[in-house]
Amino acid sequence: MPHDVTDQVVADQAALSCASCGGHCVFSPLQGKLECSSCGRLYALETIHDADAAQEFAYEPDAAENDLPELTRERTYQCRNCGGAVLFVGAALSEQCPYCNGPVVLGPADAGYRTKALIPFQTDPGFARRQMRAWVARRLAAPRDLPALLEDARLAGLYAPFWTFDSHEALRYWAKYTTGSGDRRRTHRTSGSMTITFDDLLMPASAHVTPLIRDGILHDFDPAALRPYRAAYLAGFAAERHHQSVAQGLSANAPDKKLLIRNRIKRHIDRSGVHGIRYQTDTTGIHYRRILLPVWIAHYSYGGKPMKVVVSGIDGRTYGERPFSRLKLIGYAAALSAAAIVLGLAWGAGGLL
Ligand SMILES: [Zn+2]
Ligand SMILES: [Zn+2]
């Protein structure tokens, strides 16, 4: 798209310039402060309103959300340091000026659906690299060249968009279960009703947030760690803005919620061989938050296949996709069958890889 039809956007670049020397400031995860990359001066970011960041909002299905951000439009910002044009493409929320390298983060008015809160990065790239190395060292059957590949992988810090959802479910279910075996095998019908309260269900708010990223972050999510959306927390990091309406977010994550409900029903029935579950639920009290969560991502490719390792920017929990070495797999399979004979534990074999 040519530049003359792009929209102008607002960024609070002044807040990211050092008051002492005019240098660029970026967020320092270890200090929890904005840090001048020229003179090292630190700027505290806490405000008396920080606790408001954990606030939840009631979902009103009939209220139209018409501030839908147009992700297809390119938008420009004129750098106040050097006058260069900084282009915001798609869902990007945070950029660096290509001319002076200064961080540019969109202001709240231009942050798409109003992203109200985030958990700031608490781990630095060095820590993320050490976590990745430890993760590789624990992998059985990984090819010998994988550690070297990961050392060379580009590591990026990204704020990824998430939802938290609360709801109350009053549901009625019907299911079958089996008892006995062989000739004594019987199928029974059962039904019942139960209520479920979901609190702070963490759901991805973008197709870019893969299960890998979600599961790397899900662990120990604590709403008390949320801070109000401020450009300073994003300075120096990539970020994706919220671009789903609440209705879109709810329907995109409906399959995951169904899975959770079915598991609760199985626990409620508390018998083995439960199948053929059907249910109807009356959902009320939906509350949501639009938040950003920090994640380190290292991309690498193995045998031409793109793969990645993700490290939580909160607690360092690490997940990854990795190739298997065929030779090592055969070795482990042999060792396992020997152990399986001794221990009679053949079932666990798949889980160890
Ligand atoms: Zn400075
Ligand atoms: Zn610039």
Coordinates of C-alpha atoms in Angstrom, one line a residue, residues 328-353:
K328 CA 18.6 -42.3 19.1
L329 CA 14.9 -43.3 19.0
I330 CA 15.8 -46.9 18.0
G331 CA 18.3 -47.0 20.8
Y332 CA 15.7 -45.8 23.3
A333 CA 13.1 -48.2 22.0
A334 CA 15.5 -51.1 22.6
A335 CA 16.3 -49.9 26.1
L336 CA 12.7 -49.5 26.9
S337 CA 11.6 -52.9 25.8
A338 CA 14.3 -54.4 28.0
A339 CA 13.0 -52.3 30.9
A340 CA 9.5 -53.1 30.0
I341 CA 10.1 -56.8 30.3
V342 CA 11.7 -56.4 33.7
L343 CA 9.1 -54.0 35.1
G344 CA 6.0 -55.0 33.1
L345 CA 5.5 -51.3 32.2
A346 CA 5.2 -51.4 28.4
W347 CA 2.4 -48.8 28.5
G348 CA 4.6 -46.0 29.7
A349 CA 7.0 -46.3 26.8
G350 CA 5.4 -43.7 24.6
G351 CA 5.2 -41.1 27.3
L352 CA 8.9 -41.1 27.9
L353 CA 9.8 -39.7 24.5

